[in-house]
CSV table of C-alpha atoms in Angstrom, one decimal:
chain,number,residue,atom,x,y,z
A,1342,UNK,CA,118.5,24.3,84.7
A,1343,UNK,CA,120.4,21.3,82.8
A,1344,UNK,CA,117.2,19.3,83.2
A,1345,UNK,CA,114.7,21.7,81.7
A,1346,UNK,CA,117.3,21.6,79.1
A,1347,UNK,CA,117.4,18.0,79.0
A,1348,UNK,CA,113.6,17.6,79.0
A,1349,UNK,CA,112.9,20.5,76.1
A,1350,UNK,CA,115.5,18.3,73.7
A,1351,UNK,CA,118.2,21.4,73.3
A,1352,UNK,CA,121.1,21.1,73.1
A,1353,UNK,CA,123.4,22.1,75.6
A,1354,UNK,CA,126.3,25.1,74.9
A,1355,UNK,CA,130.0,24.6,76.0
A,1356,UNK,CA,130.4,27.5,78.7
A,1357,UNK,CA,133.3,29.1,76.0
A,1358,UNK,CA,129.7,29.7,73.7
A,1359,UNK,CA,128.7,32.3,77.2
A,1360,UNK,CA,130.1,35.8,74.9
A,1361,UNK,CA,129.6,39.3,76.7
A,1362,UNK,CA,126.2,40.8,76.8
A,1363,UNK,CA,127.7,44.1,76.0
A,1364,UNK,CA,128.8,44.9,72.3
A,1365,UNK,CA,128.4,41.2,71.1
A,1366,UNK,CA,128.5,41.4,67.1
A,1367,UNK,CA,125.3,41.4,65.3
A,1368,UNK,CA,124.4,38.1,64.3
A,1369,UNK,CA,125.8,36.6,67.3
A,1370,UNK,CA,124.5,33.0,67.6
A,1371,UNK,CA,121.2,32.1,69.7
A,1372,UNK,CA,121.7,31.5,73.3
A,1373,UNK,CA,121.2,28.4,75.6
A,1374,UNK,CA,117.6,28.9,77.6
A,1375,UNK,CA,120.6,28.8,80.7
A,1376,UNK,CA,122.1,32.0,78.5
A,1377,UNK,CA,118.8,33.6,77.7
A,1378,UNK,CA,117.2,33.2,81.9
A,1379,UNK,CA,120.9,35.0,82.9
A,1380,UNK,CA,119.8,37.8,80.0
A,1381,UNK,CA,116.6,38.0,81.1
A,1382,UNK,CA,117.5,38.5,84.7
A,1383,UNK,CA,119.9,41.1,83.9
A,1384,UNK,CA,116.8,43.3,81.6
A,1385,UNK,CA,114.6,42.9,84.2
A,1386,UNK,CA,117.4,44.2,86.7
A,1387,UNK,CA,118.3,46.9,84.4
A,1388,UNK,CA,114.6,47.8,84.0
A,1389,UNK,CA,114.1,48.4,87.5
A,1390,UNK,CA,117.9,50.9,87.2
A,1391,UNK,CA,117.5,53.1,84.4
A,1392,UNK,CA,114.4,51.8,82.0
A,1393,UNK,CA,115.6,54.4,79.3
A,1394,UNK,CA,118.7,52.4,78.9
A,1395,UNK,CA,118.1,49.0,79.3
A,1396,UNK,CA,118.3,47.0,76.2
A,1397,UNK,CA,117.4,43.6,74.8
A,1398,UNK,CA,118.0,41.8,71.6
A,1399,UNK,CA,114.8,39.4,71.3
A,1400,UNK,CA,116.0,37.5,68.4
A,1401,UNK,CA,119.4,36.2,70.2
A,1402,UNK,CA,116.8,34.4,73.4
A,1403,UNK,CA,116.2,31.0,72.8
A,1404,UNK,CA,112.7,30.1,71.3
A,1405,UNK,CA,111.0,29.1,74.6
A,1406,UNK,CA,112.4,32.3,76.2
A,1407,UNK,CA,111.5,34.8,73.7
A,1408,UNK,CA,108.0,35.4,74.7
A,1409,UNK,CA,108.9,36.2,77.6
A,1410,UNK,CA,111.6,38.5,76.3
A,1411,UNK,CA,109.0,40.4,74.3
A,1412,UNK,CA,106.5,40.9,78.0
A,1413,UNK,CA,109.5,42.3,79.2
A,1414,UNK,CA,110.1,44.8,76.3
A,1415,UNK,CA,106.8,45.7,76.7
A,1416,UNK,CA,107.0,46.3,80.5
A,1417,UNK,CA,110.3,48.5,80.1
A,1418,UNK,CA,108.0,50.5,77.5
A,1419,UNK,CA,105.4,51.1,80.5
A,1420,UNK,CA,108.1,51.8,82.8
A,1421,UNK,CA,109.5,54.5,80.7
A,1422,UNK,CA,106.2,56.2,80.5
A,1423,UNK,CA,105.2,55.6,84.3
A,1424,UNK,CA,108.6,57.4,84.9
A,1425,UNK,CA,107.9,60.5,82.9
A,1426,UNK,CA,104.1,60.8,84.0
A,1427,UNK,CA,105.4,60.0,88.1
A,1428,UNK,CA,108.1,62.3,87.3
A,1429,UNK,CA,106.3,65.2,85.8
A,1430,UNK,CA,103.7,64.8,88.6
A,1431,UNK,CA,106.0,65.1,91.2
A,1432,UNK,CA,107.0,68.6,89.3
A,1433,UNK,CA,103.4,70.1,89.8
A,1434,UNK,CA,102.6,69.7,85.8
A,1435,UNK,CA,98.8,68.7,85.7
A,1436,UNK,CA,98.0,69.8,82.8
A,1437,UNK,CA,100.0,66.7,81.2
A,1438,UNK,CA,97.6,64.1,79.7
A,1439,UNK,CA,96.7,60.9,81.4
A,1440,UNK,CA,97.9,58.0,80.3
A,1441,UNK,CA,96.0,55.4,78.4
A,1442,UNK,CA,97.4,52.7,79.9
A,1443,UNK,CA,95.1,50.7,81.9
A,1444,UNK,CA,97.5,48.7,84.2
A,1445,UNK,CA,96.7,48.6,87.7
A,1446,UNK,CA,100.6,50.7,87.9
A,1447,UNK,CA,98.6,53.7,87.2
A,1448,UNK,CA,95.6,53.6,89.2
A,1449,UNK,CA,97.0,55.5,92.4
A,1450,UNK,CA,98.9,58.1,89.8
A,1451,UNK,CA,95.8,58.5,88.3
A,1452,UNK,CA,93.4,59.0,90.8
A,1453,UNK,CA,96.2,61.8,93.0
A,1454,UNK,CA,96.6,63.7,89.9
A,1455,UNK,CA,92.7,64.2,89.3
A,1456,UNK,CA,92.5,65.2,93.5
A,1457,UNK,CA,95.8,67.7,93.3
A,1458,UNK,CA,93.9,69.3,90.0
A,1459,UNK,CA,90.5,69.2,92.1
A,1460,UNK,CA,92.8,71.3,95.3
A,1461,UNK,CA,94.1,73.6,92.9
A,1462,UNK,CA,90.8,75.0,91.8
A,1463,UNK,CA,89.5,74.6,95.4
A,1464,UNK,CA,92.7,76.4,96.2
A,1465,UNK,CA,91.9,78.9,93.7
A,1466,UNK,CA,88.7,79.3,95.0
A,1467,UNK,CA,89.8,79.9,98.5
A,1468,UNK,CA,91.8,82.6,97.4
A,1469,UNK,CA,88.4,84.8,95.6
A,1470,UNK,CA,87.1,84.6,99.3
A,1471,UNK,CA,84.9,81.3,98.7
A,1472,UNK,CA,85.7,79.5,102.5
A,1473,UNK,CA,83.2,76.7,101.8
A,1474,UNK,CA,85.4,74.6,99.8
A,1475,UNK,CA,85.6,71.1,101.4
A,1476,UNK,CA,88.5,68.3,100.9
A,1477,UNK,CA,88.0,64.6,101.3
A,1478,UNK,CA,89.6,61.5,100.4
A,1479,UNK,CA,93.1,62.9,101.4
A,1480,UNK,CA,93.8,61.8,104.7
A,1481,UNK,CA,95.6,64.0,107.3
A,1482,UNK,CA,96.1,66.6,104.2
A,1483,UNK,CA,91.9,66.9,104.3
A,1484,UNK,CA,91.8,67.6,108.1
A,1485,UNK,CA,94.1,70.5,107.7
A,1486,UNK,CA,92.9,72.1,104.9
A,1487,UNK,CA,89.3,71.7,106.2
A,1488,UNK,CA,90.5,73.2,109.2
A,1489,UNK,CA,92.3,76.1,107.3
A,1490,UNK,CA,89.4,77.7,105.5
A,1491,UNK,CA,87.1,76.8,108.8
A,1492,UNK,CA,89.5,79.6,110.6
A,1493,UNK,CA,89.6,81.7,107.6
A,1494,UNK,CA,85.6,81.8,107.2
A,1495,UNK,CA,85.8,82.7,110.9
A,1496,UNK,CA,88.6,85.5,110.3
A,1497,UNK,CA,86.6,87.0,107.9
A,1498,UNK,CA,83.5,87.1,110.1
A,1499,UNK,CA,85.3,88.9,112.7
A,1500,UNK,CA,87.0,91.4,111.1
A,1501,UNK,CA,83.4,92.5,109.5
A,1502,UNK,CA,82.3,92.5,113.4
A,1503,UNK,CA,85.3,95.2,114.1
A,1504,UNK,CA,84.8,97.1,111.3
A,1505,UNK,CA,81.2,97.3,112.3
A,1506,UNK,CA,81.7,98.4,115.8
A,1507,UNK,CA,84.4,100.8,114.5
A,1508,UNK,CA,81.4,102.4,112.3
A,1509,UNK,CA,79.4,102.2,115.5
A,1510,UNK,CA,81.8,104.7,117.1
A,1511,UNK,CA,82.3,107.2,114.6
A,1512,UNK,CA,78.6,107.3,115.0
A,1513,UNK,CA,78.3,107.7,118.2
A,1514,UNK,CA,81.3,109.9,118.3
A,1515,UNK,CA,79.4,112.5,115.3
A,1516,UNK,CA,75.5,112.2,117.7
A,1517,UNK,CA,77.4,113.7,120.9
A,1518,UNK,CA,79.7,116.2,118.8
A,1519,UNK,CA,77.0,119.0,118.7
A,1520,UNK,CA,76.4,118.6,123.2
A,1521,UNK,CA,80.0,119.3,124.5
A,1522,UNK,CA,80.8,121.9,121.7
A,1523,UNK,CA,80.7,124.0,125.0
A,1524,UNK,CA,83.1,121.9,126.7
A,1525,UNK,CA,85.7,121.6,124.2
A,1526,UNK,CA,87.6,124.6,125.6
A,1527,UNK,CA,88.7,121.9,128.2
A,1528,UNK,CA,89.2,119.3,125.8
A,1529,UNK,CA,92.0,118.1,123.2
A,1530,UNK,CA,89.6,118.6,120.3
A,1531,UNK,CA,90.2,122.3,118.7
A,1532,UNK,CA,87.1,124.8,118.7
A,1533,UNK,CA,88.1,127.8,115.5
A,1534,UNK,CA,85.5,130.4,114.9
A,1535,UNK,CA,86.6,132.1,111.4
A,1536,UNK,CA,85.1,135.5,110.3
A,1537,UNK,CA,83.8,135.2,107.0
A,1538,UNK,CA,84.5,138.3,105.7
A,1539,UNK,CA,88.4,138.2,106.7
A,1540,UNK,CA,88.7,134.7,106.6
A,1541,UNK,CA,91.1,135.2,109.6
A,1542,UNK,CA,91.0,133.4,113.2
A,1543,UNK,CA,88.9,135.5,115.6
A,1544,UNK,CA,89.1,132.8,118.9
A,1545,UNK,CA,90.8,129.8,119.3
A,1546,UNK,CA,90.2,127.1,122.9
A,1547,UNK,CA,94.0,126.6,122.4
A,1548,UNK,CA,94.9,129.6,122.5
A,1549,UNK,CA,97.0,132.1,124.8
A,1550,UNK,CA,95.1,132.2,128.3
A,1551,UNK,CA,97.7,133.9,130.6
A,1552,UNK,CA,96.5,137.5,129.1
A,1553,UNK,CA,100.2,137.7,127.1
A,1554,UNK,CA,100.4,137.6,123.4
A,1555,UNK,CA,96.8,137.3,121.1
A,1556,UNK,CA,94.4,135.3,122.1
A,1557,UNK,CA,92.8,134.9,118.8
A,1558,UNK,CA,95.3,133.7,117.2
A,1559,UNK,CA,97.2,130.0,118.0
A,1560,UNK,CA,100.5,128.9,117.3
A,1561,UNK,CA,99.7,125.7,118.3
A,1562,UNK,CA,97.1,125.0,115.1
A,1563,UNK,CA,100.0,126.5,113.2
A,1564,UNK,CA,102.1,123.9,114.1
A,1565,UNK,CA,99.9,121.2,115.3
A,1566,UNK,CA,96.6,121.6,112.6
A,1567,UNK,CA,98.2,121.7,109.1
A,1568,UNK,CA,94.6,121.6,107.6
A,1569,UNK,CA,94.2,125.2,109.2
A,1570,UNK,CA,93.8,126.8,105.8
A,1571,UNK,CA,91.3,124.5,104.5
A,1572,UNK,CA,89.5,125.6,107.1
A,1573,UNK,CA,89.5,129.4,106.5
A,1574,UNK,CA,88.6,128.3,102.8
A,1575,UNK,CA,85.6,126.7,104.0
A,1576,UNK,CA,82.4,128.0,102.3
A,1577,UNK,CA,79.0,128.0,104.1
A,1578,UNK,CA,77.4,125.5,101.9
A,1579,UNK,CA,74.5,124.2,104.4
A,1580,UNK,CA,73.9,125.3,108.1
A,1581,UNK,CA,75.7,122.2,109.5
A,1582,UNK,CA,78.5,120.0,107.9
A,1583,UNK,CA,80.0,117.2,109.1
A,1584,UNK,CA,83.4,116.8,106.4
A,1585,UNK,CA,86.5,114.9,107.2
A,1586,UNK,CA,90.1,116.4,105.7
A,1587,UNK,CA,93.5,114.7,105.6
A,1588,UNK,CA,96.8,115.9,105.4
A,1589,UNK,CA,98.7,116.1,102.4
A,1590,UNK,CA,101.2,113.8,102.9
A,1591,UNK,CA,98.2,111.6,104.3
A,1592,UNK,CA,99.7,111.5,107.8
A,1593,UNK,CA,97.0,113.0,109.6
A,1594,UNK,CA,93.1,112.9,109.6
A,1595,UNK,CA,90.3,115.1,110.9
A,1596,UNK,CA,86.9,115.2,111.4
A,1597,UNK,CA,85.2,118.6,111.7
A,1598,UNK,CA,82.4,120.3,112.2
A,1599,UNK,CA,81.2,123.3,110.7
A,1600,UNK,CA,78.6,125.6,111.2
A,1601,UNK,CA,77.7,129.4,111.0
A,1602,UNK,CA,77.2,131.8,113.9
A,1603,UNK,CA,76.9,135.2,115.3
A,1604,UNK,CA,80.4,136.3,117.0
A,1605,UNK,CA,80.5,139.5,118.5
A,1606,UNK,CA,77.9,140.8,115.8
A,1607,UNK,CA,80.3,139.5,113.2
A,1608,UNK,CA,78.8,136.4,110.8
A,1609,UNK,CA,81.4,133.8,111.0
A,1610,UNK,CA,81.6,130.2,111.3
A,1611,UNK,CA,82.4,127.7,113.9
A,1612,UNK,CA,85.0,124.8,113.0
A,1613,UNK,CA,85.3,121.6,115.8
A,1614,UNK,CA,87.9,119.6,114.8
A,1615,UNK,CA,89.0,116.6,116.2
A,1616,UNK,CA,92.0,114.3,115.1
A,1617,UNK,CA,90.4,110.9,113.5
A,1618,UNK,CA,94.1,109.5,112.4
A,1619,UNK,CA,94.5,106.3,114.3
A,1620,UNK,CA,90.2,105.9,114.3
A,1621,UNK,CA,91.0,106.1,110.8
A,1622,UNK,CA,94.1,103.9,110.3
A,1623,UNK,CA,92.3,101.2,112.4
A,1624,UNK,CA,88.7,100.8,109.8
A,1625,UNK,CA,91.3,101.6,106.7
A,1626,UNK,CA,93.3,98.4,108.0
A,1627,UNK,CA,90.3,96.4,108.7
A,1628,UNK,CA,88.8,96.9,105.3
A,1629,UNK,CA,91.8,96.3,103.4
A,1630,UNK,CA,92.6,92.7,104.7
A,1631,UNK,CA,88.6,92.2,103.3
A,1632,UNK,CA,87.6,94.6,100.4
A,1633,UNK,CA,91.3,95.2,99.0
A,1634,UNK,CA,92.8,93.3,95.6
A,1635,UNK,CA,96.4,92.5,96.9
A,1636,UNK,CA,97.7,92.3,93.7
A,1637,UNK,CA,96.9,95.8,92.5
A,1638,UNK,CA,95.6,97.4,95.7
A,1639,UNK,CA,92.4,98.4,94.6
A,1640,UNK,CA,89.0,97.9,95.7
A,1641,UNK,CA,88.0,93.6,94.7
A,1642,UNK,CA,84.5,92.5,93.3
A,1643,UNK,CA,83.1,91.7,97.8
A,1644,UNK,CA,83.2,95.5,98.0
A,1645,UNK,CA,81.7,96.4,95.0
A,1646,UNK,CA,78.9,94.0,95.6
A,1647,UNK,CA,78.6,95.9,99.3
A,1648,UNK,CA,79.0,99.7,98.2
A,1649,UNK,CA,76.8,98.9,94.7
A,1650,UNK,CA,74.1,97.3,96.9
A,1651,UNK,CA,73.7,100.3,99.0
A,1652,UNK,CA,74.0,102.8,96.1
A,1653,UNK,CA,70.8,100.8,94.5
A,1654,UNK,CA,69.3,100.7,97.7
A,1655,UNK,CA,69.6,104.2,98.1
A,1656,UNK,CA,68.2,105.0,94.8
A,1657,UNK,CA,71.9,107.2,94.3
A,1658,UNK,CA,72.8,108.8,90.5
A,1659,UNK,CA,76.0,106.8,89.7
A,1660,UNK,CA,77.6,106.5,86.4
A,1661,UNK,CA,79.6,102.9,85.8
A,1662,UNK,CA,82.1,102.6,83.8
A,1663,UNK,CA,83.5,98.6,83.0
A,1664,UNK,CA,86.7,98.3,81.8
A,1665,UNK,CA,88.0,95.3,79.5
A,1666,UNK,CA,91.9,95.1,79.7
A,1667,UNK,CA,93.4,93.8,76.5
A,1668,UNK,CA,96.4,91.1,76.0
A,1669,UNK,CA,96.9,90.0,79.4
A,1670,UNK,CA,96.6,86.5,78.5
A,1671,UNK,CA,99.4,87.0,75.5
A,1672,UNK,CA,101.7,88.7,77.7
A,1673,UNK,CA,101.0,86.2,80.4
A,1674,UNK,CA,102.4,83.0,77.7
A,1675,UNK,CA,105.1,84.9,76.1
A,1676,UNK,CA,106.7,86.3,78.6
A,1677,UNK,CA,105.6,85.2,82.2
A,1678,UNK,CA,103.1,86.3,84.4
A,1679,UNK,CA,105.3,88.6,86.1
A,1680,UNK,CA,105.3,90.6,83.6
A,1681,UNK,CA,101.6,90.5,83.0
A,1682,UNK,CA,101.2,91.1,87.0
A,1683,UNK,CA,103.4,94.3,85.6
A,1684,UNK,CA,101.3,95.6,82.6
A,1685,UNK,CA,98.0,95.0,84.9
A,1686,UNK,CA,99.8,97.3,88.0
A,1687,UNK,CA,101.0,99.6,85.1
A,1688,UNK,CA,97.4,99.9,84.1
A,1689,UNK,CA,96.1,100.4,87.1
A,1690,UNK,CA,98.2,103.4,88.1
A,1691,UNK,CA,97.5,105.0,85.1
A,1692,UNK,CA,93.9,104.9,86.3
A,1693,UNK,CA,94.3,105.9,89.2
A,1694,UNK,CA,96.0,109.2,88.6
A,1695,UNK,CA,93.6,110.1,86.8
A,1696,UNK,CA,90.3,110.1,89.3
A,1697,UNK,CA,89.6,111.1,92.6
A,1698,UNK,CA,90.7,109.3,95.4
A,1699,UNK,CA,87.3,109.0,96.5
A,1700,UNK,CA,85.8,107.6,93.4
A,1701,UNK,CA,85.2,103.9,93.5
A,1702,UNK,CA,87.6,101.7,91.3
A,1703,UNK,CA,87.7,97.8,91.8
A,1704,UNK,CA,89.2,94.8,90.3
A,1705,UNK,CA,86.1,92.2,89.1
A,1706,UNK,CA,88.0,89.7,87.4
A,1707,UNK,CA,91.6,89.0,86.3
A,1708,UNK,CA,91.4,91.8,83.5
A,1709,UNK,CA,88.1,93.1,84.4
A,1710,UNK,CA,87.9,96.1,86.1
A,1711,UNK,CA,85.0,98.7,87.5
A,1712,UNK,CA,85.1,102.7,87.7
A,1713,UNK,CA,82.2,103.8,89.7
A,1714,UNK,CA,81.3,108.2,90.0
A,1715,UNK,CA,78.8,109.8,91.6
A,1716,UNK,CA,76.0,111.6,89.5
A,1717,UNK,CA,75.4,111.3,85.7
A,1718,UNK,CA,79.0,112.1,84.4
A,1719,UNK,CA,78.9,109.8,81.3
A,1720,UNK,CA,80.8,112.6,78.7
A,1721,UNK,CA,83.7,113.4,81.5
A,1722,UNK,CA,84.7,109.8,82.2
A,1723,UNK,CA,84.4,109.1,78.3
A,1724,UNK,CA,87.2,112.3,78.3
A,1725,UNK,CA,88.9,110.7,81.0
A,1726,UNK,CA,89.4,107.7,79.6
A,1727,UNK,CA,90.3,109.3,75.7
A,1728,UNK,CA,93.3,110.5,78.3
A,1729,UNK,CA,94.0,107.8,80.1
A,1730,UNK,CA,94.7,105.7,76.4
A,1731,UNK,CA,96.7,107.9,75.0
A,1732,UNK,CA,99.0,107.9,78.1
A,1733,UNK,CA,99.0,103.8,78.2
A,1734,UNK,CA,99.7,103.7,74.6
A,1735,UNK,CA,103.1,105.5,74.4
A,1736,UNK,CA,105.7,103.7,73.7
A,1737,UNK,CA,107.9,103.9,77.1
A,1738,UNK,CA,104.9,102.2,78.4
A,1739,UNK,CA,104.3,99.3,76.8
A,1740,UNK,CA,105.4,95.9,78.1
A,1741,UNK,CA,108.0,94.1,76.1
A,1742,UNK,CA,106.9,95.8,72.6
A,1743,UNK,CA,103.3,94.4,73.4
A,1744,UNK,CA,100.3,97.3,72.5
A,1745,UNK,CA,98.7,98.4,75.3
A,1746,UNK,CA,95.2,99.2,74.6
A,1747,UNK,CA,91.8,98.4,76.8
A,1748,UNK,CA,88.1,98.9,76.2
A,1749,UNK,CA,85.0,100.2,78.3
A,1750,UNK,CA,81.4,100.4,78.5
A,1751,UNK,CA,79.8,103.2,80.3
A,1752,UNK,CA,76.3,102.8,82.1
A,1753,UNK,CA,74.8,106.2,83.7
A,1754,UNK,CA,72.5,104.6,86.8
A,1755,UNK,CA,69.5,107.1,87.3
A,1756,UNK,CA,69.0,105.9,91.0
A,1757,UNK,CA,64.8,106.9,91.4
A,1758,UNK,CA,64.0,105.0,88.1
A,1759,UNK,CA,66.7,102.4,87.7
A,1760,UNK,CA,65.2,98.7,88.2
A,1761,UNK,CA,68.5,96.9,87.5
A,1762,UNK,CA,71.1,95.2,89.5
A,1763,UNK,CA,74.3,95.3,89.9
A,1764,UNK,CA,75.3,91.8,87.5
A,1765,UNK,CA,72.3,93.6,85.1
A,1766,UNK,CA,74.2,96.8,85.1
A,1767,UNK,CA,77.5,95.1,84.3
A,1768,UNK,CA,76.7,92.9,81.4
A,1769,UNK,CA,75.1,96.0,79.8
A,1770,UNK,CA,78.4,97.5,79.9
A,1771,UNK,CA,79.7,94.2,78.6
A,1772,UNK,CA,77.4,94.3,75.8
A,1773,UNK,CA,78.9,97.6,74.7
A,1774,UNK,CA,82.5,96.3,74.8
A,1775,UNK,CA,81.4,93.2,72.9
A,1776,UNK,CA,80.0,95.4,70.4
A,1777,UNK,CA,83.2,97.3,70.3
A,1778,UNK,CA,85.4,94.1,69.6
A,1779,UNK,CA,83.0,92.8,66.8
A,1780,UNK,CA,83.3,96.2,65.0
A,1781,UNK,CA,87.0,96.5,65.1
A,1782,UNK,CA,86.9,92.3,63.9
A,1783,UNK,CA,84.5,92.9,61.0
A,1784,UNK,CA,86.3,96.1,60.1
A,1785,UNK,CA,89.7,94.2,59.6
A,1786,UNK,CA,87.9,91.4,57.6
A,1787,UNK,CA,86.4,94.0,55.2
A,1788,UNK,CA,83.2,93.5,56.6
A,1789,UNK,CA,79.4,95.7,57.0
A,1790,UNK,CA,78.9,96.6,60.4
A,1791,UNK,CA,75.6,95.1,61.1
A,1792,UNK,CA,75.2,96.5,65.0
A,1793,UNK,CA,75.2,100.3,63.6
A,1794,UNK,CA,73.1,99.1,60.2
């Protein structure tokens, strides 16, 4: 070091000149190039420690050592912000901006924050059913995730293979009903014949056979058929129905069939009912892991795509009803998506309470919904759904002070003449609700209505 001195003409510093580095007056003379390395040293050191706090005062180095000083200022700077990007990064924060930097520090940074924001969207992707999303570039991470939606694409496959042989055998079960009805008195399933002028029990297969008590009537349906007086209800609506009934408390199903007869010169009707509960449990679990939203429990857009495909196919009367959720996305940055998962659920319930359970309702989109009924029912749902926004709007339900409000858009599908599909259908119904919004914005402006001009 003395000879770099000696040969740049300085002049040397008695060692006394050396002050403390920390809380030296301002002012303070220059330092010795000897001074200015051991400064430099210790910045760099500090740098690498805490960036945010290291410190250096340029103007103290000696002249051949002040460039240098400022490269290092400038390399803190970049550490500072290559802390805070790694940092935020390692957090999950993608949405933060690259930096503009373009030092060679940043490359690998740069390049794993565009793949994690590529696997989140494949991730997202993944979760609407889409199992052909393929990862690359990431090493062992690519092999298992490739091998993840390989076994879920497989899953999916096989649970539509059991629901299909389920289907299979209720089929099969409904062909061979009508050949053993004269064997059922051997059988679990039960055999009723109801007068239809009483509407009372006139034979039962489970009844008394030991010639004590009445034969006709048979304490075990009492106790072990709770749908016994749906069945006496039963009209004779066609000369043979197949109908399927549960239990109140939904812990039971049956499948009967019903047909009239002639007993003992008396008109009546036969019911043979046979207990579908775990038949029924099994297809109902098998559909749900497929068809079912898990967030709200209702039907998802695969099974509307699957049931709509059949009802156009069928030529079926259907009336559609879309349904445009309002200030999801609010509630969602105000207050947390929890509490927009809530005021979607809350939504939904409302909905629901308010149909049939056999009516179709599915979940299209985040805040998009689908209401399908049988036959042309345009004017009840339109009641319906006066109803149903009354009862959201109250003020015990709204979520955190937020209005609860929603539109729709009702299509009635007239199955022997109807040429559209289902995506046709839907963005007819979206064309009402866009009308809707448009209205109520041009009425708050002061505006003419041109749509009804």
């Amino acid at each position: 070091m003395e000879r770099e001195v000696n040969e740049m003409s300085l002049p040397e510093q008695e060692p006394a000149a050396n002050a403390q580095w920390e809380g030296e007056p301002q002012g303070a003379q220059t330092l010795t190039v000897e001074e200015s390395c051991g400064r430099l040293c210790q910045y760099l050191q500090d740098i690498l420690r805490d960036a945010d706090g290291a410190q250096l005062d340029v103007d103290r180095l000696s002249e051949p050592c002040r460039e240098l000083g400022r490269e290092l200022s400038a390399f803190r700077d970049l550490a500072v912000e290559l802390i805070s990007y790694s940092t935020g990064l390692s957090k999950g924060e993608l949405s933060q901006a690259l930096p503009d930097s373009g030092s060679c520090l940043y490359s690998g940074l740069k390049n794993l924050h565009a793949n994690l924001k590529h696997l989140t969207w494949q991730a997202k992707q993944v979760t609407k059913g889409d199992y052909a999303q393929h990862v690359a570039h990431l090493g062992e991470f690519s092999e298992v995730f490739n091998e993840m939606t390989r076994q879920l694409s497989e899953r999916r496959i096989q649970l539509k293979e059991e629901i299909c042989r389920a289907q299979r055998r209720a089929e099969i079960i409904n062909s061979y009903t009508e050949m053993l009805v004269e064997l059922l008195d051997q059988r679990d399933e039960w055999l009723l014949v109801v007068d239809q002028a009483s509407r009372e029990i006139v034979h039962c297969n489970k009844g008394h056979r030991d010639g004590e008590g009445n034969t006709a009537y048979c304490e075990k349906c009492r106790h072990r058929l709770p749908i016994q007086h749906k069945l006496l209800e039963w009209e004779k609506t066609e000369r043979y129905q197949v109908w399927e009934v549960e239990e109140e408390d939904k812990a039971g199903c049956y499948r009967i069939i019903s047909f009239p007869i002639e007993w003992k010169e008396r008109p009546s009707c036969v019911h043979i009912v046979m207990d579908i509960t775990a038949e029924k449990m099994n297809a109902r679990h098998l559909s749900d892991e497929i068809y079912q939203d898990a967030d709200t429990g209702v039907r998802n857009r695969q099974f509307l795509d699957e049931f709509m495909g059949q009802v156009l196919r069928e030529q079926q009367d259907i009336t559609l009803c879309y349904l445009d959720l309002e200030g999801v996305a609010d509630i969602n940055t105000s207050y947390g998506q929890k509490a927009g998962d809530a005021y979607i659920q809350n939504f939904v319930e409302i909905v629901r309470k308010n149909f049939r359970s056999g009516d179709t309702f599915a979940r299209i989109q985040d805040d998009k919904f689908c209401l399908m009924l049988t036959g042309n029912v345009k004017h009840l749902i339109e009641r319906k759904m006066d109803e149903i926004r009354t009862v959201f709007q109250r003020d015990d339900d709204r979520v955190f002070s937020h209005r609860c409000n929603f539109r729709y858009g009702i299509v009635e599908v007239e199955g022997a003449s109807n040429t559209l599909s289902l995506d046709e259908l839907l963005e007819q119904a979206k064309t009402t609700v866009m009308r809707q919004k448009r209205k109520q914005q041009r009425e708050k402006r002061g505006l003419i209505d041109f749509d009804n001009w």
